[in-house]
Amino acid sequence: MLWSLLKIMVFILVVVGVVFGITYLTALDNLGVLIVLGREYVITPFLAVVGALILLLAVWILFKIVGLLVATLRFLNGDETAVSRYFDRRSERKGYEALGEGMMALAAGEGRLAIRKAERAGKYLRRPELTNIVKAQGAELVGDRALATETFKDMVTDDRTRFVGVRGLMKQKLEEGDTDTALKLAEKALVLRPKNADVQTTLLSLQSRNEDWQGARTTLAAALKAGNVPRDLHRRRDAVLALAHARDAMAEGQVQTATRDVAEANRLAPGLVPAAVMSARIAVEAGNKRQAAKTIRKAWDQAPHPDLAAAFALIEPDETPALRLRRFRPLLGKHPGHPEVQMLEAELQIANEDFPAARKALGDLAETSPTARSLTIMAAVERGEGSPDRVVRGWLARAVTAPRGNQWMCSNCGHVHEDWTPVCANCESFDTLEWAEAQQSQASLAGPTQMLPLIVGALEDRSTEEDEADVIQEESPAPNGFAPEATPSTAYSETDDAEVAEPAPEPEPETEPALSRN
C-alpha cells in the first residue's frame, strides 16, 4: 500500500518537473537563427534540446550499425562474436534437448532411438564424454556389440571417460568368457578408480577363479579400506582365501606355509568348518592332540557338523566305542536337540551296541525330519534290536527316496558339491557354499515313491525263510540282546541298499501293512 502510494507520488513529481522544464524553455528568448538553403530557422531553447537528443540517437544508431558490420565480417572470418555465440547457444540448446531425449529413450528401453539422439546431440554439443555414454548404453541395449566396443574404445582415449571405457570393455570380455583379458582390464580399472566397489568385487571374483589367493586378499583389503566391505564379511572372506592358499600349499608340500595360513583362517573365522578340520588334522599329525581337540570344540560351538565329528574321531582312531562315546560327551552336551547331535549320538551308541540308547538318542527324528542318514540309522537300530528283516528293509526303502539332508550347496545357483570349495564349480561365484539342505523336486521323487510297495513286497517274498528264522531268534534271543549279524549302520546301508536295488516282482498284499508299521 505505502509502496504504491510512493510510486504514484514519484510519477507525479516527474511529470511536474518535465512540464516545468518545457515551460521554462519556451519562455526563454530565441537562441539564434539557422539558415539552410536560403531558408531561416529560428532556434528556440526547446528545439535545441530536442535536436540534441535526436543527434545523440542518430550517433548511437550509427555506432550500432558499424558494430554489426564489423561483427558480421568477424563472423565470416571465423572469429567468436555475438552472432557466433547466438548460434552456439542455439546449437547447445538443441544438443541438450537431443541428449535428454536419448536418456529418456534409454529409460524406456528404446536403444535405437537412444543411439540416434546421442549421435544428433554429438553434432550439436561436440562433447563426446556425454554423448558416447548414451550411445554405448544404447548399443548394449540392442545387442550391437561392435558399436558398443568401438564407442568404449573411443572413451578410453579421453581422460574424462577412460575409466568408463575400460569398465565397459571389461564387462564385454566377461560376457564373452575371456576372463584373462577381463582380469587385466579390471586391474587397470582399479588403478584408475581404487575405491570403486563394482571393480573391486569383479577383480576379487576373477582372482579367485584363477586361484590367485594372495592377489585376492590384497583386493579384499583395499575394499575394506575403501569402506565397501563390512568388517565381519571381510574377516570371513579373508579366512576363506587363507584356507584356499593353505590347501594349495599343502598340495605342493609346503607344510609350514599351509600351517600358518590355516591357523590364520581358523583365527579369523572359527566357525569355518573346513578350516577347523584342516587345522585339527595338521595338529594331530604334529602330535598336538590337545590343540586339535580345542579347535574342533571351538568350531562345534558355532554349529555342529559331521566333518567336525569325523575329525574329532580321528584324534584317537584306535579307541574303543565306549571310550569314544565318553570322549564325545562334551560335544553331545552342546546344542541339545540339534539333528546332527541326535544322529551323532545314535551312531556312537550303535557302535557301542547299545541300541535302546541309540533309539532314545535319535528320538522321532526319522519321522519328523526324515533324511537318508536318519532313516539308515533307524534301520540299524531295528536290526540291532532283532526286528524282522521286513522292518529293516522298510526303513531302507524309505531312505532311498528321502532327502539327502544338509550338503555343501551354492547359495547362488543351488549346485550341490561333494566337498567344500572356495569357488562354486558350477557358477564360479566366490564364497557362496553353505551347509544347507538342497530342495528336491517332488516330481523326481514321485516315481520311486510309488515303487516302494513293489520293492518292499518283493523283498518280503524273497525273505520268507529269513523271516521265519527271525521269529525263532525273537523267541530265543542271543546272549548280547541283539542279532549276531548286527554291525554299525554303515554296513546295513551298503548291504541292504544292494538288495533293494534288485528287480522286484509283483507285490504281495502284506506290503502295505509293513509300510504302515514304518
Short mmCIF file of C-alpha atoms in Angstrom, two decimals:
data_model
loop_
_atom_site.label_atom_id
_atom_site.label_comp_id
_atom_site.label_asym_id
_atom_site.label_seq_id
_atom_site.Cartn_x
_atom_site.Cartn_y
_atom_site.Cartn_z
CA MET A 1 0.00 0.00 0.00
CA LEU A 2 2.69 2.52 1.01
CA TRP A 3 4.95 1.40 -1.84
CA SER A 4 2.17 2.00 -4.42
CA LEU A 5 1.48 5.42 -2.95
CA LEU A 6 5.18 6.28 -3.10
CA LYS A 7 5.40 5.27 -6.79
CA ILE A 8 2.38 7.44 -7.63
CA MET A 9 3.96 10.43 -5.88
CA VAL A 10 7.27 9.94 -7.73
CA PHE A 11 5.43 9.73 -11.09
CA ILE A 12 3.56 12.96 -10.34
CA LEU A 13 6.81 14.72 -9.41
CA VAL A 14 8.48 13.58 -12.65
CA VAL A 15 5.55 14.82 -14.76
CA VAL A 16 5.54 18.16 -12.93
CA GLY A 17 9.28 18.50 -13.45
CA VAL A 18 9.04 17.75 -17.19
CA VAL A 19 6.20 20.25 -17.65
CA PHE A 20 8.06 22.86 -15.64
CA GLY A 21 11.19 22.33 -17.77
CA ILE A 22 9.32 22.63 -21.06
CA THR A 23 7.54 25.77 -19.84
CA TYR A 24 10.82 27.24 -18.75
CA LEU A 25 12.50 26.53 -22.09
CA THR A 26 9.66 28.01 -24.12
CA ALA A 27 9.73 31.17 -22.02
CA LEU A 28 13.36 31.86 -22.89
CA ASP A 29 14.40 34.05 -25.78
CA ASN A 30 15.49 32.65 -29.13
CA LEU A 31 19.00 31.32 -29.15
CA GLY A 32 19.72 32.04 -32.81
CA VAL A 33 18.74 31.76 -36.45
CA LEU A 34 19.84 28.85 -38.69
CA ILE A 35 19.87 29.46 -42.48
CA VAL A 36 19.71 26.30 -44.59
CA LEU A 37 19.39 26.59 -48.41
CA GLY A 38 18.21 30.14 -48.14
CA ARG A 39 15.62 29.39 -45.52
CA GLU A 40 15.83 30.70 -42.00
CA TYR A 41 15.05 28.60 -38.99
CA VAL A 42 14.64 30.17 -35.60
CA ILE A 43 16.21 28.00 -32.92
CA THR A 44 14.48 28.13 -29.60
CA PRO A 45 15.86 26.51 -26.45
CA PHE A 46 13.23 23.75 -26.64
CA LEU A 47 14.10 22.93 -30.22
CA ALA A 48 17.78 22.93 -29.34
CA VAL A 49 17.21 20.29 -26.63
CA VAL A 50 15.07 18.14 -28.91
CA GLY A 51 17.64 18.41 -31.67
CA ALA A 52 20.46 17.41 -29.36
CA LEU A 53 18.54 14.30 -28.30
CA ILE A 54 17.83 13.35 -31.90
CA LEU A 55 21.50 13.85 -32.76
CA LEU A 56 22.58 11.57 -29.90
CA LEU A 57 20.10 8.92 -31.02
CA ALA A 58 21.38 9.08 -34.57
CA VAL A 59 25.01 8.75 -33.43
CA TRP A 60 24.06 5.71 -31.27
CA ILE A 61 22.30 4.04 -34.17
CA LEU A 62 25.29 4.73 -36.40
CA PHE A 63 27.68 3.08 -33.95
CA LYS A 64 25.39 0.03 -33.71
CA ILE A 65 25.27 -0.33 -37.47
CA VAL A 66 29.03 -0.07 -37.71
CA GLY A 67 29.41 -2.64 -34.90
CA LEU A 68 27.04 -5.00 -36.65
CA LEU A 69 29.02 -4.72 -39.88
CA VAL A 70 32.28 -5.37 -38.05
CA ALA A 71 30.75 -8.38 -36.18
CA THR A 72 29.46 -9.78 -39.49
CA LEU A 73 32.90 -9.51 -41.04
CA ARG A 74 34.47 -11.20 -37.99
CA PHE A 75 31.80 -13.92 -38.07
CA LEU A 76 32.53 -14.58 -41.71
CA ASN A 77 36.21 -14.68 -40.80
CA GLY A 78 35.56 -17.38 -38.13
CA ASP A 79 36.13 -15.23 -35.05
CA GLU A 80 33.93 -15.51 -31.95
CA THR A 81 31.34 -12.80 -31.98
CA ALA A 82 27.91 -12.15 -30.60
CA VAL A 83 26.48 -13.73 -33.74
CA SER A 84 28.54 -16.87 -33.29
CA ARG A 85 27.61 -17.00 -29.62
CA TYR A 86 23.96 -16.76 -30.58
CA PHE A 87 24.25 -19.72 -32.91
CA ASP A 88 26.32 -21.61 -30.31
CA ARG A 89 23.62 -21.14 -27.73
CA ARG A 90 21.06 -22.31 -30.25
CA SER A 91 23.12 -25.44 -31.04
CA GLU A 92 23.73 -26.11 -27.36
CA ARG A 93 20.03 -25.91 -26.63
CA LYS A 94 19.22 -28.36 -29.43
CA GLY A 95 22.06 -30.65 -28.33
CA TYR A 96 20.91 -30.87 -24.74
CA GLU A 97 17.35 -31.46 -25.89
CA ALA A 98 18.54 -34.38 -28.04
CA LEU A 99 20.70 -35.70 -25.18
CA GLY A 100 17.74 -35.59 -22.80
CA GLU A 101 15.57 -37.40 -25.33
CA GLY A 102 18.28 -40.03 -25.71
CA MET A 103 18.40 -40.62 -21.94
CA MET A 104 14.62 -40.92 -21.85
CA ALA A 105 14.82 -43.43 -24.70
CA LEU A 106 17.32 -45.48 -22.66
CA ALA A 107 14.99 -45.47 -19.70
CA ALA A 108 12.16 -46.60 -21.98
CA GLY A 109 14.26 -49.43 -23.45
CA GLU A 110 14.43 -47.90 -26.95
CA GLY A 111 18.08 -48.48 -27.77
CA ARG A 112 17.99 -47.49 -31.45
CA LEU A 113 16.29 -44.19 -30.69
CA ALA A 114 18.83 -43.52 -27.95
CA ILE A 115 21.70 -44.06 -30.40
CA ARG A 116 20.18 -41.67 -32.95
CA LYS A 117 19.57 -38.99 -30.34
CA ALA A 118 23.11 -39.41 -28.99
CA GLU A 119 24.61 -39.00 -32.46
CA ARG A 120 22.50 -35.88 -33.05
CA ALA A 121 23.49 -34.47 -29.67
CA GLY A 122 27.13 -35.13 -30.54
CA LYS A 123 26.84 -32.97 -33.67
CA TYR A 124 25.38 -30.04 -31.74
CA LEU A 125 27.29 -30.28 -28.45
CA ARG A 126 30.67 -31.68 -29.51
CA ARG A 127 31.01 -33.19 -26.04
CA PRO A 128 31.80 -36.89 -26.54
CA GLU A 129 32.20 -37.52 -22.80
CA LEU A 130 28.41 -37.14 -22.55
CA THR A 131 27.08 -38.46 -25.82
CA ASN A 132 29.33 -41.54 -26.01
CA ILE A 133 27.92 -42.86 -22.74
CA VAL A 134 24.37 -42.75 -24.08
CA LYS A 135 25.49 -44.25 -27.40
CA ALA A 136 27.35 -47.14 -25.72
CA GLN A 137 24.44 -47.97 -23.42
CA GLY A 138 22.03 -47.86 -26.35
CA ALA A 139 24.28 -50.20 -28.34
CA GLU A 140 24.41 -52.64 -25.42
CA LEU A 141 20.65 -52.44 -25.08
CA VAL A 142 20.04 -53.50 -28.69
CA GLY A 143 22.89 -56.03 -28.71
CA ASP A 144 25.14 -54.14 -31.15
CA ARG A 145 28.43 -55.29 -29.62
CA ALA A 146 30.56 -53.87 -32.44
CA LEU A 147 29.23 -50.34 -31.95
CA ALA A 148 29.49 -50.66 -28.16
CA THR A 149 33.12 -51.85 -28.40
CA GLU A 150 34.03 -49.03 -30.79
CA THR A 151 32.40 -46.47 -28.51
CA PHE A 152 34.14 -47.82 -25.40
CA LYS A 153 37.49 -47.68 -27.20
CA ASP A 154 36.83 -44.03 -28.11
CA MET A 155 36.07 -43.35 -24.46
CA VAL A 156 39.38 -44.91 -23.39
CA THR A 157 41.28 -42.25 -25.36
CA ASP A 158 39.65 -39.46 -23.33
CA ASP A 159 40.94 -38.86 -19.80
CA ARG A 160 37.46 -37.88 -18.64
CA THR A 161 35.87 -41.16 -19.75
CA ARG A 162 38.83 -43.58 -19.63
CA PHE A 163 37.54 -45.44 -16.56
CA VAL A 164 34.06 -45.86 -18.04
CA GLY A 165 35.55 -47.17 -21.28
CA VAL A 166 37.83 -49.69 -19.52
CA ARG A 167 34.99 -50.88 -17.33
CA GLY A 168 32.72 -51.31 -20.33
CA LEU A 169 35.34 -53.34 -22.20
CA MET A 170 35.89 -55.43 -19.06
CA LYS A 171 32.20 -56.34 -18.84
CA GLN A 172 32.17 -57.26 -22.52
CA LYS A 173 35.10 -59.61 -22.05
CA LEU A 174 33.37 -61.19 -19.07
CA GLU A 175 30.27 -61.84 -21.16
CA GLU A 176 32.45 -63.37 -23.88
CA GLY A 177 34.17 -65.64 -21.35
CA ASP A 178 37.61 -64.09 -21.88
CA THR A 179 38.49 -63.96 -18.20
CA ASP A 180 42.22 -63.39 -18.76
CA THR A 181 41.65 -60.12 -20.66
CA ALA A 182 38.88 -59.17 -18.24
CA LEU A 183 41.29 -59.64 -15.34
CA LYS A 184 43.85 -57.27 -16.90
CA LEU A 185 41.16 -54.69 -17.62
CA ALA A 186 39.84 -54.98 -14.05
CA GLU A 187 43.33 -54.36 -12.68
CA LYS A 188 43.68 -51.28 -14.91
CA ALA A 189 40.24 -50.02 -13.89
CA LEU A 190 41.13 -50.41 -10.22
CA VAL A 191 44.23 -48.28 -10.77
CA LEU A 192 42.03 -45.55 -12.27
CA ARG A 193 39.40 -45.78 -9.51
CA PRO A 194 40.88 -47.55 -6.46
CA LYS A 195 37.70 -47.14 -4.40
CA ASN A 196 35.17 -48.38 -6.96
CA ALA A 197 33.16 -51.16 -5.29
CA ASP A 198 31.99 -52.83 -8.52
CA VAL A 199 35.52 -53.14 -9.90
CA GLN A 200 36.81 -54.45 -6.57
CA THR A 201 34.12 -57.15 -6.49
CA THR A 202 34.77 -58.14 -10.11
CA LEU A 203 38.53 -58.27 -9.63
CA LEU A 204 38.15 -60.36 -6.45
CA SER A 205 35.93 -62.83 -8.30
CA LEU A 206 38.35 -63.11 -11.24
CA GLN A 207 41.37 -63.55 -8.99
CA SER A 208 39.62 -66.30 -7.03
CA ARG A 209 38.69 -68.09 -10.27
CA ASN A 210 42.36 -68.01 -11.30
CA GLU A 211 43.34 -69.19 -7.79
CA ASP A 212 45.36 -66.02 -7.19
CA TRP A 213 44.62 -66.12 -3.49
CA GLN A 214 47.26 -63.60 -2.40
CA GLY A 215 46.13 -61.09 -5.02
CA ALA A 216 42.53 -61.61 -3.94
CA ARG A 217 43.46 -60.91 -0.31
CA THR A 218 45.12 -57.65 -1.40
CA THR A 219 41.98 -56.64 -3.30
CA LEU A 220 39.81 -57.57 -0.32
CA ALA A 221 41.98 -55.43 1.98
CA ALA A 222 41.60 -52.49 -0.43
CA ALA A 223 37.82 -52.95 -0.38
CA LEU A 224 37.83 -52.88 3.42
CA LYS A 225 39.96 -49.73 3.45
CA ALA A 226 37.59 -48.04 0.99
CA GLY A 227 34.61 -48.95 3.19
CA ASN A 228 32.96 -51.12 0.52
CA VAL A 229 33.01 -54.33 2.60
CA PRO A 230 31.74 -54.75 6.19
CA ARG A 231 34.42 -55.83 8.63
CA ASP A 232 32.70 -59.12 9.53
CA LEU A 233 32.34 -60.06 5.85
CA HIS A 234 35.98 -59.12 5.28
CA ARG A 235 37.09 -61.44 8.08
CA ARG A 236 35.03 -64.31 6.68
CA ARG A 237 36.28 -63.89 3.09
CA ASP A 238 39.85 -63.33 4.20
CA ALA A 239 39.63 -66.61 6.11
CA VAL A 240 38.30 -68.39 3.02
CA LEU A 241 41.17 -67.04 0.91
CA ALA A 242 43.72 -68.01 3.54
CA LEU A 243 42.27 -71.53 3.71
CA ALA A 244 42.36 -71.86 -0.09
CA HIS A 245 46.01 -70.80 -0.13
CA ALA A 246 46.77 -73.27 2.68
CA ARG A 247 45.23 -76.11 0.68
CA ASP A 248 47.34 -75.29 -2.36
CA ALA A 249 50.44 -75.00 -0.20
CA MET A 250 49.73 -78.38 1.41
CA ALA A 251 49.24 -79.96 -2.02
CA GLU A 252 52.66 -78.61 -3.03
CA GLY A 253 54.31 -79.95 0.13
CA GLN A 254 54.76 -76.53 1.78
CA VAL A 255 53.69 -77.66 5.24
CA GLN A 256 54.88 -74.58 7.13
CA THR A 257 53.04 -72.20 4.81
CA ALA A 258 49.91 -74.34 4.96
CA THR A 259 50.08 -74.48 8.78
CA ARG A 260 50.47 -70.70 9.04
CA ASP A 261 47.64 -69.89 6.61
CA VAL A 262 45.16 -72.41 8.02
CA ALA A 263 45.85 -71.10 11.53
CA GLU A 264 45.14 -67.58 10.24
CA ALA A 265 41.92 -68.79 8.62
CA ASN A 266 40.83 -70.54 11.80
CA ARG A 267 41.59 -67.42 13.83
CA LEU A 268 39.59 -65.15 11.51
CA ALA A 269 36.59 -67.49 11.24
CA PRO A 270 36.41 -70.13 13.99
CA GLY A 271 33.12 -71.39 12.57
CA LEU A 272 34.58 -72.12 9.12
CA VAL A 273 34.31 -75.91 9.20
CA PRO A 274 36.91 -76.78 6.51
CA ALA A 275 39.49 -74.55 8.22
CA ALA A 276 38.86 -76.15 11.62
CA VAL A 277 39.07 -79.67 10.16
CA MET A 278 42.32 -78.98 8.31
CA SER A 279 43.85 -77.24 11.31
CA ALA A 280 42.91 -80.17 13.57
CA ARG A 281 44.38 -82.75 11.20
CA ILE A 282 47.63 -80.83 10.91
CA ALA A 283 47.79 -80.62 14.71
CA VAL A 284 47.17 -84.38 15.01
CA GLU A 285 49.94 -85.14 12.52
CA ALA A 286 52.23 -82.87 14.53
CA GLY A 287 51.36 -84.79 17.71
CA ASN A 288 49.41 -81.91 19.30
CA LYS A 289 46.12 -83.71 20.00
CA ARG A 290 45.05 -81.26 22.69
CA GLN A 291 45.23 -78.34 20.24
CA ALA A 292 43.27 -80.35 17.68
CA ALA A 293 40.51 -81.12 20.17
CA LYS A 294 40.36 -77.47 21.21
CA THR A 295 40.00 -76.36 17.60
CA ILE A 296 37.19 -78.84 16.93
CA ARG A 297 35.30 -77.90 20.10
CA LYS A 298 35.52 -74.21 19.26
CA ALA A 299 34.12 -74.80 15.78
CA TRP A 300 31.45 -77.13 17.18
CA ASP A 301 30.29 -74.35 19.49
CA GLN A 302 29.38 -72.34 16.37
CA ALA A 303 27.35 -75.14 14.76
CA PRO A 304 27.54 -78.97 14.73
CA HIS A 305 28.83 -80.57 11.55
CA PRO A 306 29.59 -84.19 10.58
CA ASP A 307 33.05 -83.25 9.27
CA LEU A 308 33.91 -81.86 12.69
CA ALA A 309 32.76 -85.10 14.32
CA ALA A 310 34.85 -87.15 11.88
CA ALA A 311 37.93 -85.01 12.59
CA PHE A 312 37.32 -85.33 16.34
CA ALA A 313 37.16 -89.11 15.98
CA LEU A 314 40.49 -89.18 14.13
CA ILE A 315 42.24 -87.67 17.14
CA GLU A 316 42.05 -91.11 18.81
CA PRO A 317 41.49 -93.56 15.94
CA ASP A 318 42.18 -96.75 17.98
CA GLU A 319 39.92 -96.14 20.98
CA THR A 320 37.06 -98.48 21.86
CA PRO A 321 33.43 -97.47 21.17
CA ALA A 322 32.83 -96.94 24.90
CA LEU A 323 35.84 -94.65 25.28
CA ARG A 324 34.88 -92.77 22.11
CA LEU A 325 31.37 -92.22 23.42
CA ARG A 326 32.82 -90.90 26.64
CA ARG A 327 35.22 -88.57 24.80
CA PHE A 328 32.37 -87.22 22.64
CA ARG A 329 30.24 -86.31 25.67
CA PRO A 330 31.36 -82.63 25.71
CA LEU A 331 30.30 -82.27 22.08
CA LEU A 332 26.99 -84.07 22.64
CA GLY A 333 26.22 -81.76 25.53
CA LYS A 334 26.27 -78.72 23.22
CA HIS A 335 23.27 -77.84 21.05
CA PRO A 336 20.81 -80.32 22.58
CA GLY A 337 18.04 -81.23 20.19
CA HIS A 338 20.07 -80.44 17.11
CA PRO A 339 19.54 -83.13 14.42
CA GLU A 340 23.28 -83.54 13.87
CA VAL A 341 23.85 -84.09 17.60
CA GLN A 342 21.00 -86.61 17.76
CA MET A 343 22.28 -88.62 14.79
CA LEU A 344 25.88 -88.48 16.03
CA GLU A 345 24.93 -89.81 19.46
CA ALA A 346 22.79 -92.53 17.88
CA GLU A 347 25.71 -93.64 15.69
CA LEU A 348 28.04 -93.73 18.69
CA GLN A 349 25.52 -95.79 20.66
CA ILE A 350 25.14 -98.20 17.73
CA ALA A 351 28.91 -98.62 17.59
CA ASN A 352 28.77 -99.30 21.34
CA GLU A 353 25.97 -101.86 20.66
CA ASP A 354 23.54 -100.04 22.93
CA PHE A 355 20.58 -100.00 20.56
CA PRO A 356 17.88 -98.82 23.01
CA ALA A 357 20.07 -95.83 23.86
CA ALA A 358 20.56 -95.20 20.13
CA ARG A 359 16.79 -95.20 19.60
CA LYS A 360 16.35 -92.82 22.51
CA ALA A 361 19.07 -90.50 21.19
CA LEU A 362 17.54 -90.43 17.71
CA GLY A 363 14.08 -89.71 19.09
CA ASP A 364 11.40 -89.04 16.49
CA LEU A 365 13.86 -87.52 14.01
CA ALA A 366 13.22 -90.28 11.47
CA GLU A 367 9.52 -89.33 11.45
CA THR A 368 9.54 -85.54 11.87
CA SER A 369 12.58 -84.81 9.68
CA PRO A 370 13.43 -87.93 7.71
CA THR A 371 16.68 -87.99 5.77
CA ALA A 372 18.63 -90.80 4.19
CA ARG A 373 21.02 -90.76 7.13
CA SER A 374 18.42 -90.75 9.91
CA LEU A 375 16.40 -93.50 8.22
CA THR A 376 19.51 -95.62 7.73
CA ILE A 377 20.37 -95.18 11.42
CA MET A 378 16.84 -96.24 12.29
CA ALA A 379 17.27 -99.34 10.13
CA ALA A 380 20.49 -100.14 12.01
CA VAL A 381 18.69 -99.74 15.33
CA GLU A 382 15.92 -102.09 14.21
CA ARG A 383 18.44 -104.65 13.04
CA GLY A 384 20.40 -104.37 16.27
CA GLU A 385 17.26 -104.90 18.33
CA GLY A 386 16.46 -108.05 16.33
CA SER A 387 13.47 -106.73 14.36
CA PRO A 388 12.32 -108.75 11.32
CA ASP A 389 14.05 -108.10 8.04
CA ARG A 390 10.90 -106.63 6.54
CA VAL A 391 11.02 -103.82 9.11
CA VAL A 392 14.68 -103.12 8.39
CA ARG A 393 14.04 -103.16 4.67
CA GLY A 394 11.09 -100.86 5.11
CA TRP A 395 13.31 -98.19 6.68
CA LEU A 396 15.95 -98.67 4.00
CA ALA A 397 13.33 -98.41 1.26
CA ARG A 398 12.19 -95.08 2.68
CA ALA A 399 15.80 -93.95 2.79
CA VAL A 400 16.06 -94.46 -0.99
CA THR A 401 13.78 -91.50 -1.73
CA ALA A 402 14.35 -89.46 1.42
CA PRO A 403 16.15 -86.12 1.23
CA ARG A 404 19.92 -86.33 1.48
CA GLY A 405 19.98 -83.84 4.35
CA ASN A 406 22.38 -80.93 4.62
CA GLN A 407 25.08 -80.73 1.97
CA TRP A 408 27.56 -78.18 0.66
CA MET A 409 25.29 -76.18 -1.63
CA CYS A 410 25.94 -72.97 -3.58
CA SER A 411 23.56 -70.26 -2.43
CA ASN A 412 23.88 -68.56 -5.82
CA CYS A 413 23.00 -71.38 -8.23
CA GLY A 414 21.93 -74.24 -5.93
CA HIS A 415 24.63 -76.62 -7.17
CA VAL A 416 25.48 -79.36 -4.64
CA HIS A 417 29.17 -80.14 -4.02
CA GLU A 418 30.65 -83.26 -2.56
CA ASP A 419 33.24 -81.23 -0.64
CA TRP A 420 33.65 -77.58 0.29
CA THR A 421 35.44 -75.35 -2.22
CA PRO A 422 36.09 -71.58 -2.13
CA VAL A 423 34.64 -71.16 -5.64
CA CYS A 424 31.47 -72.81 -6.90
CA ALA A 425 32.24 -75.41 -9.55
CA ASN A 426 29.09 -74.52 -11.48
CA CYS A 427 28.67 -70.71 -11.49
CA GLU A 428 32.24 -69.88 -10.34
CA SER A 429 30.98 -67.50 -7.66
CA PHE A 430 33.25 -66.88 -4.67
CA ASP A 431 32.38 -67.88 -1.10
CA THR A 432 28.80 -68.95 -1.79
CA LEU A 433 28.90 -72.53 -0.43
CA GLU A 434 26.82 -73.10 2.67
CA TRP A 435 25.84 -76.17 4.66
CA ALA A 436 22.15 -76.43 3.84
CA GLU A 437 19.54 -78.86 2.63
CA ALA A 438 19.03 -78.91 -1.13
CA GLN A 439 15.44 -78.75 -2.28
CA GLN A 440 14.39 -81.94 -4.09
CA SER A 441 11.85 -81.90 -6.87
CA GLN A 442 8.60 -83.61 -5.94
CA ALA A 443 8.34 -84.90 -9.49
CA SER A 444 11.69 -86.65 -9.18
CA LEU A 445 10.50 -88.46 -6.05
CA ALA A 446 7.05 -89.44 -7.34
CA GLY A 447 8.20 -92.46 -9.35
CA PRO A 448 10.47 -94.01 -6.70
CA THR A 449 7.85 -93.43 -4.02
CA GLN A 450 5.22 -95.28 -6.00
CA MET A 451 7.66 -98.17 -6.42
CA LEU A 452 8.23 -98.62 -2.68
CA PRO A 453 5.38 -101.11 -2.18
CA LEU A 454 6.73 -103.19 -5.05
CA ILE A 455 10.27 -103.10 -3.71
CA VAL A 456 9.39 -103.99 -0.13
CA GLY A 457 6.83 -106.57 -1.21
CA ALA A 458 9.36 -108.29 -3.43
CA LEU A 459 11.86 -108.36 -0.61
CA GLU A 460 9.28 -109.94 1.66
CA ASP A 461 8.63 -112.67 -0.90
CA ARG A 462 12.33 -113.39 -1.21
CA SER A 463 12.91 -113.41 2.54
CA THR A 464 10.10 -115.68 3.78
CA GLU A 465 12.53 -118.19 5.16
CA GLU A 466 14.62 -115.44 6.73
CA ASP A 467 11.52 -114.06 8.45
CA GLU A 468 10.82 -117.43 9.99
CA ALA A 469 14.37 -117.51 11.27
CA ASP A 470 13.89 -114.01 12.72
CA VAL A 471 10.80 -115.20 14.59
CA ILE A 472 12.80 -118.04 16.09
CA GLN A 473 15.51 -115.56 17.09
CA GLU A 474 12.88 -113.33 18.74
CA GLU A 475 11.72 -116.28 20.82
CA SER A 476 15.32 -117.22 21.67
CA PRO A 477 17.38 -114.01 21.70
CA ALA A 478 21.12 -114.04 21.57
CA PRO A 479 23.06 -113.56 24.80
CA ASN A 480 24.06 -110.00 23.98
CA GLY A 481 20.48 -108.95 23.27
CA PHE A 482 20.72 -108.31 19.51
CA ALA A 483 21.06 -110.30 16.32
CA PRO A 484 24.51 -111.81 15.86
CA GLU A 485 24.95 -110.13 12.49
CA ALA A 486 24.32 -106.64 13.84
CA THR A 487 27.03 -104.18 12.87
CA PRO A 488 27.28 -100.36 12.65
CA SER A 489 24.78 -98.55 10.43
CA THR A 490 27.12 -98.12 7.51
CA ALA A 491 27.24 -101.88 6.99
CA TYR A 492 23.44 -102.05 6.83
CA SER A 493 23.14 -99.32 4.28
CA GLU A 494 25.63 -100.96 1.93
CA THR A 495 24.20 -104.50 2.19
CA ASP A 496 20.50 -103.73 2.21
CA ASP A 497 20.70 -100.99 -0.42
CA ALA A 498 22.17 -103.58 -2.76
CA GLU A 499 19.23 -105.87 -2.05
CA VAL A 500 16.71 -103.05 -2.53
CA ALA A 501 18.15 -102.21 -5.93
CA GLU A 502 17.36 -105.70 -7.32
CA PRO A 503 14.35 -106.08 -9.69
CA ALA A 504 11.06 -106.54 -7.88
CA PRO A 505 8.29 -108.98 -8.85
CA GLU A 506 4.58 -108.35 -8.27
CA PRO A 507 3.75 -107.04 -4.76
CA GLU A 508 2.05 -109.09 -2.10
CA PRO A 509 -0.94 -107.91 -0.05
CA GLU A 510 1.22 -107.81 3.09
CA THR A 511 3.29 -104.90 1.70
CA GLU A 512 1.15 -102.00 2.87
CA PRO A 513 0.93 -103.22 6.48
CA ALA A 514 4.72 -103.42 6.52
CA LEU A 515 4.96 -99.83 5.35
CA SER A 516 2.34 -98.67 7.80
CA ARG A 517 4.43 -100.02 10.66
CA ASN A 518 7.28 -97.84 9.47
#
